[in-house]
PDB file of N, CA and C in Angstrom:
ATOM      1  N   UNK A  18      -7.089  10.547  -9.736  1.00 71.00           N
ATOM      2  CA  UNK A  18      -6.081   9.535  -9.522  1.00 71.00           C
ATOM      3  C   UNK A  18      -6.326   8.855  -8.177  1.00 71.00           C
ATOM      4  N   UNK A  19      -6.219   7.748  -8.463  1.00 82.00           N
ATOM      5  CA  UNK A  19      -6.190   6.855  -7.195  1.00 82.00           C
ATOM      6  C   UNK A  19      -4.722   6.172  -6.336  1.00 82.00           C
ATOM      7  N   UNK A  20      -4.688   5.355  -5.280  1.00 88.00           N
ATOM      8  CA  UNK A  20      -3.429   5.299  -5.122  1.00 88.00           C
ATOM      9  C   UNK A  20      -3.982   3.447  -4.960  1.00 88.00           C
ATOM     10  N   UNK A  21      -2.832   2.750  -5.858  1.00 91.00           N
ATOM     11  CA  UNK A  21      -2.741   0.691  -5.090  1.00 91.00           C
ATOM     12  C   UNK A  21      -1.598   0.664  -4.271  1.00 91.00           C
ATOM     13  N   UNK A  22      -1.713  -0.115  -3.576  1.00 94.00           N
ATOM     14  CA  UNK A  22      -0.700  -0.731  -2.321  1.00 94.00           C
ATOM     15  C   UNK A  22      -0.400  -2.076  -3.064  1.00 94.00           C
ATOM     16  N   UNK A  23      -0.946  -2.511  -4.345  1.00 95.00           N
ATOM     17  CA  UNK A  23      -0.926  -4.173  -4.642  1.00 95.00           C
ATOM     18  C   UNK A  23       1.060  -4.095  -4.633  1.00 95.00           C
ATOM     19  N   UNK A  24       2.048  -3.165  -5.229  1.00 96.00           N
ATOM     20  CA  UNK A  24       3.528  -3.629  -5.391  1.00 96.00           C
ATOM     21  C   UNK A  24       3.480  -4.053  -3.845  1.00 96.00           C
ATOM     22  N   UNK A  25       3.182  -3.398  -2.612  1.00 97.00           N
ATOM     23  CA  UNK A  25       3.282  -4.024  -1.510  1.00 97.00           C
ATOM     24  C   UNK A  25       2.844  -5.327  -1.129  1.00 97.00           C
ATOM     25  N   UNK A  26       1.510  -5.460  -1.440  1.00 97.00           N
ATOM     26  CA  UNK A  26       0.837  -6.709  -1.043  1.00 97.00           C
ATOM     27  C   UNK A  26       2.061  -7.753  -2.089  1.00 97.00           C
ATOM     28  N   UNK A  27       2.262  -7.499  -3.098  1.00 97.00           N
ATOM     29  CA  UNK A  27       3.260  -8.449  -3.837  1.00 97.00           C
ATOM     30  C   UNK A  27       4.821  -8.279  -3.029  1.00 97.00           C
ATOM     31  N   UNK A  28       5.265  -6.969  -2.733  1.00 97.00           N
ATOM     32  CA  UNK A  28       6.326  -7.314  -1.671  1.00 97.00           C
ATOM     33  C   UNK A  28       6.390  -8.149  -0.614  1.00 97.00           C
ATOM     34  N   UNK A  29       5.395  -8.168  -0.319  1.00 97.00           N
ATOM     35  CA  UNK A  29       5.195  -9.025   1.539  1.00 97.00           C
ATOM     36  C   UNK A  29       5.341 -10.441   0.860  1.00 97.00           C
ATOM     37  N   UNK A  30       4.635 -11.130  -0.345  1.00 97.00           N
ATOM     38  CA  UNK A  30       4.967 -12.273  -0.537  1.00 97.00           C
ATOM     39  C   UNK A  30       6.322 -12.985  -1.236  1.00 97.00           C
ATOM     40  N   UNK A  31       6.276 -11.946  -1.957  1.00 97.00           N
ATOM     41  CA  UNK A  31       8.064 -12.010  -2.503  1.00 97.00           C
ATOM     42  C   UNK A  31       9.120 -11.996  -0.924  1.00 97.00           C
ATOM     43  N   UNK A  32       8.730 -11.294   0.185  1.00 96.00           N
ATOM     44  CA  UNK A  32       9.631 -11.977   0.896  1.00 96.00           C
ATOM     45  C   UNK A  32       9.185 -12.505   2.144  1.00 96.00           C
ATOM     46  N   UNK A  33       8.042 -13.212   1.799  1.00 97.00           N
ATOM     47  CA  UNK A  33       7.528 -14.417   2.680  1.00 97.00           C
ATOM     48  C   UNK A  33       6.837 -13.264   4.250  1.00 97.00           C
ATOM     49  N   UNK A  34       6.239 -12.719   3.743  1.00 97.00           N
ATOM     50  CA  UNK A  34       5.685 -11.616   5.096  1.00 97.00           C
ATOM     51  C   UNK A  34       4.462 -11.730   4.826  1.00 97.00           C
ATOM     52  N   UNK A  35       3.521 -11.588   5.778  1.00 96.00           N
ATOM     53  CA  UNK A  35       1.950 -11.383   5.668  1.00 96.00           C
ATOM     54  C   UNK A  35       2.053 -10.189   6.211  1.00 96.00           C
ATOM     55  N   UNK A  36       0.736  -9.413   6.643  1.00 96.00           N
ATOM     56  CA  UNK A  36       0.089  -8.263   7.214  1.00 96.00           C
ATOM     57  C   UNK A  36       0.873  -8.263   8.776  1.00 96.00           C
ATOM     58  N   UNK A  37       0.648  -9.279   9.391  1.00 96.00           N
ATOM     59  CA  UNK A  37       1.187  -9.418  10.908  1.00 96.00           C
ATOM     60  C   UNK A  37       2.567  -9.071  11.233  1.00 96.00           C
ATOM     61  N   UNK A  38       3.667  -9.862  10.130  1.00 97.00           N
ATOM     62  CA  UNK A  38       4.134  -9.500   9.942  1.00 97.00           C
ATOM     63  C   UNK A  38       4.966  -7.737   9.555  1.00 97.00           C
ATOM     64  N   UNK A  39       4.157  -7.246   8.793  1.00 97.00           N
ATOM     65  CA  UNK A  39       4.447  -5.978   8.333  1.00 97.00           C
ATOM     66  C   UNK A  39       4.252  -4.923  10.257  1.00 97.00           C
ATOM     67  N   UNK A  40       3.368  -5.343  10.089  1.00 97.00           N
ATOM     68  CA  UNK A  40       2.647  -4.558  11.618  1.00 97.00           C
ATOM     69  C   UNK A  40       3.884  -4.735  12.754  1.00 97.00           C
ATOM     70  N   UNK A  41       4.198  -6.162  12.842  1.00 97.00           N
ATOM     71  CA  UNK A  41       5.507  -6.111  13.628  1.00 97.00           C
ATOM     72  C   UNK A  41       6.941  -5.279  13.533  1.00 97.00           C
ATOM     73  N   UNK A  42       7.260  -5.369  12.123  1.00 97.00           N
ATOM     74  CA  UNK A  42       8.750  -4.391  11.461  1.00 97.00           C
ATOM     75  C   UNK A  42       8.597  -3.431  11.202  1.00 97.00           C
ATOM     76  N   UNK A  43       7.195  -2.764  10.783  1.00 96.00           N
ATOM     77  CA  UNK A  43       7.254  -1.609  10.763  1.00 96.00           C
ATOM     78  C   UNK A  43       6.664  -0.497  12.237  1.00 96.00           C
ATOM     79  N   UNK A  44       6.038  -1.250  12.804  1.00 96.00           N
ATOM     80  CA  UNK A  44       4.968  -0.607  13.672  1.00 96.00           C
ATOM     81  C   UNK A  44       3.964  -0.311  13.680  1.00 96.00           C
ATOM     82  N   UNK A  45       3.482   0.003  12.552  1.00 96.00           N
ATOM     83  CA  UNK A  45       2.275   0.554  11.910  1.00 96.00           C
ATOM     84  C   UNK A  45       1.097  -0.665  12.780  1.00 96.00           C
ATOM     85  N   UNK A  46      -0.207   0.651  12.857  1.00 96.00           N
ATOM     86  CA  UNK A  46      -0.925  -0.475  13.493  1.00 96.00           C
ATOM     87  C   UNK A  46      -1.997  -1.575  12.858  1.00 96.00           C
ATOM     88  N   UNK A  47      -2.858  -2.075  13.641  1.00 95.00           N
ATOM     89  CA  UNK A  47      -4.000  -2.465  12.372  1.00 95.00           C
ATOM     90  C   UNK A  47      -4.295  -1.953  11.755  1.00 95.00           C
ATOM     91  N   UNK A  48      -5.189  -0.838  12.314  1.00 96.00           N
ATOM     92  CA  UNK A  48      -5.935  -0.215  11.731  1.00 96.00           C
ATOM     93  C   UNK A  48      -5.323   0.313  10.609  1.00 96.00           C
ATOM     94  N   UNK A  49      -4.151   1.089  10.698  1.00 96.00           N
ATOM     95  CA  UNK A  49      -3.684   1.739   9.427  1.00 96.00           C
ATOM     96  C   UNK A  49      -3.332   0.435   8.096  1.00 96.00           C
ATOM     97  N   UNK A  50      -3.058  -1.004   8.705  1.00 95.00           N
ATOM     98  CA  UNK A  50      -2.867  -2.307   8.134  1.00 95.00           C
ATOM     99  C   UNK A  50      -3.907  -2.126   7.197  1.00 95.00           C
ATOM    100  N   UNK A  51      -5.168  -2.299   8.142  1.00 95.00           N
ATOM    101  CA  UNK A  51      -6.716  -2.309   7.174  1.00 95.00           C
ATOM    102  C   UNK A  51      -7.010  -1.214   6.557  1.00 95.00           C
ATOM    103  N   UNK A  52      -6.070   0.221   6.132  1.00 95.00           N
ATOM    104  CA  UNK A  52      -6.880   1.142   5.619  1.00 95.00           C
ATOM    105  C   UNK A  52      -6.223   0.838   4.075  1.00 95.00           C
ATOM    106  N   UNK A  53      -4.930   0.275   4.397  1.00 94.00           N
ATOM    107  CA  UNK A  53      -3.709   0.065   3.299  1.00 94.00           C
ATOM    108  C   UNK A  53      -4.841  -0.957   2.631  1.00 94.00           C
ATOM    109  N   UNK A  54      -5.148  -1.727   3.072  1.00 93.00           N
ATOM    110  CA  UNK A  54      -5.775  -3.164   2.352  1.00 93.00           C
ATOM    111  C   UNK A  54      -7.439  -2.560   1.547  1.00 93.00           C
ATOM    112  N   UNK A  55      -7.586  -1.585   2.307  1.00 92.00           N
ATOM    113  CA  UNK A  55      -8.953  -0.993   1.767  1.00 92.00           C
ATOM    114  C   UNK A  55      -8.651   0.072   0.204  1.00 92.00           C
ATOM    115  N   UNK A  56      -7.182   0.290   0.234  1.00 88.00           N
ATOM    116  CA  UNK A  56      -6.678   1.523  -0.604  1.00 88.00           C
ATOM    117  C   UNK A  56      -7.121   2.790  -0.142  1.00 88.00           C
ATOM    118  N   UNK A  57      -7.283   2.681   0.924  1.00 90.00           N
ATOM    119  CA  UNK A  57      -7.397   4.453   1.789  1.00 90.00           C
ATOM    120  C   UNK A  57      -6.066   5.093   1.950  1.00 90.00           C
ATOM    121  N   UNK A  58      -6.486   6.253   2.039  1.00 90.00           N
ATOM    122  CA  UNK A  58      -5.261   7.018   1.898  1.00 90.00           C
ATOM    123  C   UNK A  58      -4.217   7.179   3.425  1.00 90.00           C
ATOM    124  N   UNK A  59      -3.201   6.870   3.144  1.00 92.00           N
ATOM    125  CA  UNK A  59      -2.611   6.858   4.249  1.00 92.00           C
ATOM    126  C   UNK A  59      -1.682   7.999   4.376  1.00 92.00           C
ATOM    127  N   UNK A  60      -0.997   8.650   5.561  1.00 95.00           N
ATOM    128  CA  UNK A  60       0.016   9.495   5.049  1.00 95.00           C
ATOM    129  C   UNK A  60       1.290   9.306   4.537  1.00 95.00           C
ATOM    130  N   UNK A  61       2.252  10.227   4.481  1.00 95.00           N
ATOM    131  CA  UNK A  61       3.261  10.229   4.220  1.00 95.00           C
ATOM    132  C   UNK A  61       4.220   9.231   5.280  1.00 95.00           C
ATOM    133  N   UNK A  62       3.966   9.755   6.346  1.00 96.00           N
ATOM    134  CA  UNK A  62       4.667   9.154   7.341  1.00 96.00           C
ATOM    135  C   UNK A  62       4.760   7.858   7.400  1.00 96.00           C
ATOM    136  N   UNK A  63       3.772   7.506   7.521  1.00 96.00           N
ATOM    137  CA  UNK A  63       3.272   6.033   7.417  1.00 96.00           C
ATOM    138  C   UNK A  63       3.935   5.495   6.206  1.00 96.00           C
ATOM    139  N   UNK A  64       3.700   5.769   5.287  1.00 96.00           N
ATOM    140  CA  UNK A  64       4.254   5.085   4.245  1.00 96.00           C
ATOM    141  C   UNK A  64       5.532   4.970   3.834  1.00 96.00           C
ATOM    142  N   UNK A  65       6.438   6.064   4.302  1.00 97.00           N
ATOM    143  CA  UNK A  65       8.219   6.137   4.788  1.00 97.00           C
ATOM    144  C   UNK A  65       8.207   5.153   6.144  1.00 97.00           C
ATOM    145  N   UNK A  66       7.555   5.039   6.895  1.00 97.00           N
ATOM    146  CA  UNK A  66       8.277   4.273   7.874  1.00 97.00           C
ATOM    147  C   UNK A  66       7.395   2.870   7.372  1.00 97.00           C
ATOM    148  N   UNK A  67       6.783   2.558   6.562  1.00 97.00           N
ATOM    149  CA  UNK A  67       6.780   1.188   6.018  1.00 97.00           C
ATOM    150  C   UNK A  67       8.109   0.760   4.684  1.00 97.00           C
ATOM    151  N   UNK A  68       8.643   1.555   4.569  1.00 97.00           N
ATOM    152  CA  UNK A  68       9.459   1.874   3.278  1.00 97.00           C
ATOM    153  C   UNK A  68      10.852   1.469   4.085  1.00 97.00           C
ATOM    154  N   UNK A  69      11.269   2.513   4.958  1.00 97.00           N
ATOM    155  CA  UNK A  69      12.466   2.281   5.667  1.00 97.00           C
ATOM    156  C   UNK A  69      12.224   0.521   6.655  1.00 97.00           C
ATOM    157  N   UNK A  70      11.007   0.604   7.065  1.00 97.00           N
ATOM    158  CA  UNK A  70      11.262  -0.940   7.605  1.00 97.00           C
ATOM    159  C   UNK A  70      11.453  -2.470   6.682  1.00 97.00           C
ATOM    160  N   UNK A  71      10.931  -1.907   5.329  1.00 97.00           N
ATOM    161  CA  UNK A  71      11.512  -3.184   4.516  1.00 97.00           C
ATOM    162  C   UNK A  71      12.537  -2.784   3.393  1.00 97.00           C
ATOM    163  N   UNK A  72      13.163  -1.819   3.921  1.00 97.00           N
ATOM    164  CA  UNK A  72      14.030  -1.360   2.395  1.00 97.00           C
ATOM    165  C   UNK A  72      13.903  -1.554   1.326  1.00 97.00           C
ATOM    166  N   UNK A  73      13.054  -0.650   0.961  1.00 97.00           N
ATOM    167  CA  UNK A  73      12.621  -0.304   0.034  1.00 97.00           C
ATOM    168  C   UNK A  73      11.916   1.379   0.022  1.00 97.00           C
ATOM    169  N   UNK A  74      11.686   1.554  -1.619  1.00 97.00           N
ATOM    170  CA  UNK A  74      11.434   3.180  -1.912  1.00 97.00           C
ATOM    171  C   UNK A  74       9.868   3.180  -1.893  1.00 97.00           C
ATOM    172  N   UNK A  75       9.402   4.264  -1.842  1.00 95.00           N
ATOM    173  CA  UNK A  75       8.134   4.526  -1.685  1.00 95.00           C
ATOM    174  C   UNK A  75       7.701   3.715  -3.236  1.00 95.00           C
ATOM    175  N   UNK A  76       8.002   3.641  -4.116  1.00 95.00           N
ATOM    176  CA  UNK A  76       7.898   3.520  -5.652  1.00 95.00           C
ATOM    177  C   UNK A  76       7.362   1.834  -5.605  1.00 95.00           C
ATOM    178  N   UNK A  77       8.272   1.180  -4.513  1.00 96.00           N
ATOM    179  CA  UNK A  77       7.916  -0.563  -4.480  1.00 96.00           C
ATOM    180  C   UNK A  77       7.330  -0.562  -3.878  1.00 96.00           C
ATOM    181  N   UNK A  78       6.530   0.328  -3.204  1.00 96.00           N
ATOM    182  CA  UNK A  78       5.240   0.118  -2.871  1.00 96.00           C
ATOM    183  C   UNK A  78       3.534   0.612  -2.948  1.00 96.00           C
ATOM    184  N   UNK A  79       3.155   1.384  -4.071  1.00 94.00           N
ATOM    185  CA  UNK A  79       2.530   1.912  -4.106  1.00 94.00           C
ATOM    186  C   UNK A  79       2.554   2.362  -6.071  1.00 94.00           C
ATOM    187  N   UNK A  80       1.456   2.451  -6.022  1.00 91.00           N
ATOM    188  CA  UNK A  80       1.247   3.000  -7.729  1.00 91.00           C
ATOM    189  C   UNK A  80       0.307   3.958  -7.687  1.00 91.00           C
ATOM    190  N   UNK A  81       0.050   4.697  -8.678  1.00 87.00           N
ATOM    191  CA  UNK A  81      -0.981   5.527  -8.564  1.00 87.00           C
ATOM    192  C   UNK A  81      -1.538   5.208 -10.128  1.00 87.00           C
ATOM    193  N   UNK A  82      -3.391   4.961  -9.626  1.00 83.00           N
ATOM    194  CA  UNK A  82      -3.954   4.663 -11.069  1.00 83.00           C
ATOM    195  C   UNK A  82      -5.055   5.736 -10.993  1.00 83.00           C
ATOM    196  N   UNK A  83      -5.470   5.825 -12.724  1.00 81.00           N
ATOM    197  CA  UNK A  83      -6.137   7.121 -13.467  1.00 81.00           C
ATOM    198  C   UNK A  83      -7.626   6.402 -12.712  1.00 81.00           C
ATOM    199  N   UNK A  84      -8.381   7.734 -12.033  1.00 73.00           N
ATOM    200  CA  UNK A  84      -9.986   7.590 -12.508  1.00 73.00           C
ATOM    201  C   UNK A  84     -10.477   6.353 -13.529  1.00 73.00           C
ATOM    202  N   UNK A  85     -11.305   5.793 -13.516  1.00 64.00           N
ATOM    203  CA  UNK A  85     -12.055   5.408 -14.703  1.00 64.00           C
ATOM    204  C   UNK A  85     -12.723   6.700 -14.973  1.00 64.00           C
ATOM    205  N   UNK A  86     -12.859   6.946 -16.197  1.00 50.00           N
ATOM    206  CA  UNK A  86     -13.369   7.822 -17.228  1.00 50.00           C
ATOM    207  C   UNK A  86     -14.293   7.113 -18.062  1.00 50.00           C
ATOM    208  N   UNK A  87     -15.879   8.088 -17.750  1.00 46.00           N
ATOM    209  CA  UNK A  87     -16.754   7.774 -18.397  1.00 46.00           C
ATOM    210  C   UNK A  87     -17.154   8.248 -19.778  1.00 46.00           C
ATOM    211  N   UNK A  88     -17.333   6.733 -20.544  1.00 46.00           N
ATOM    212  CA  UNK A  88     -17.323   7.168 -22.041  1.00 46.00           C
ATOM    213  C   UNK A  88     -18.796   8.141 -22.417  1.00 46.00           C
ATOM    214  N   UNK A  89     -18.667   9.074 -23.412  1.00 49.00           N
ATOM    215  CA  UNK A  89     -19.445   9.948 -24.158  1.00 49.00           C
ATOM    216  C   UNK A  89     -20.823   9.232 -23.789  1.00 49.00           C
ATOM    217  N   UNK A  90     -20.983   7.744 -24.141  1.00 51.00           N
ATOM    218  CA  UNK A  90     -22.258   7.362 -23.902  1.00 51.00           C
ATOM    219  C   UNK A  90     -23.163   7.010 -22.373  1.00 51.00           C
ATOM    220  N   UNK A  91     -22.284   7.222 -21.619  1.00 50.00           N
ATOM    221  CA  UNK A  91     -22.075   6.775 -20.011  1.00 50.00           C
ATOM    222  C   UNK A  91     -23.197   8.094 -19.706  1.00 50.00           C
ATOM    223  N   UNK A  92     -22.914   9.626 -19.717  1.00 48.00           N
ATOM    224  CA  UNK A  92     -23.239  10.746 -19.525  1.00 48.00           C
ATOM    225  C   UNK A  92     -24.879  10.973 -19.812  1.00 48.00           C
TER     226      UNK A  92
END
């Protein structure tokens, strides 16, 4: 399983926020900015105090998707 940040990247535009933005209300720094944008794993922490700075649940921001799974003929 993998983890997307895209409900976020779609939050920030649903309420008119870019990255700079986010970095300002939440605190969070670049770097952790650019790991979100890379789909690296971030912690917990981080991702509650991006949650509590735009009210919202961990759920509107983040999804978790399956592996690709290689077919019988892939192997």
């Amino acid at each position: 399983m993998g983890i997307s940040y895209k409900r976020l990247w779609k939050l920030l535009i649903d309420k008119n926020m870019n990255k700079r933005d986010l970095k300002r209300v939440s605190g969070v720094s670049t770097t952790l900015i650019a790991k979100l944008s890379k789909g690296e794993n971030i912690t917990t922490d981080v991702l509650l105090k991006i949650c509590k700075s735009l009210d919202v649940g961990i759920h509107d921001i983040m999804d978790m998707e399956p592996d690709e799974v290689l077919s019988e003929n892939d192997s």
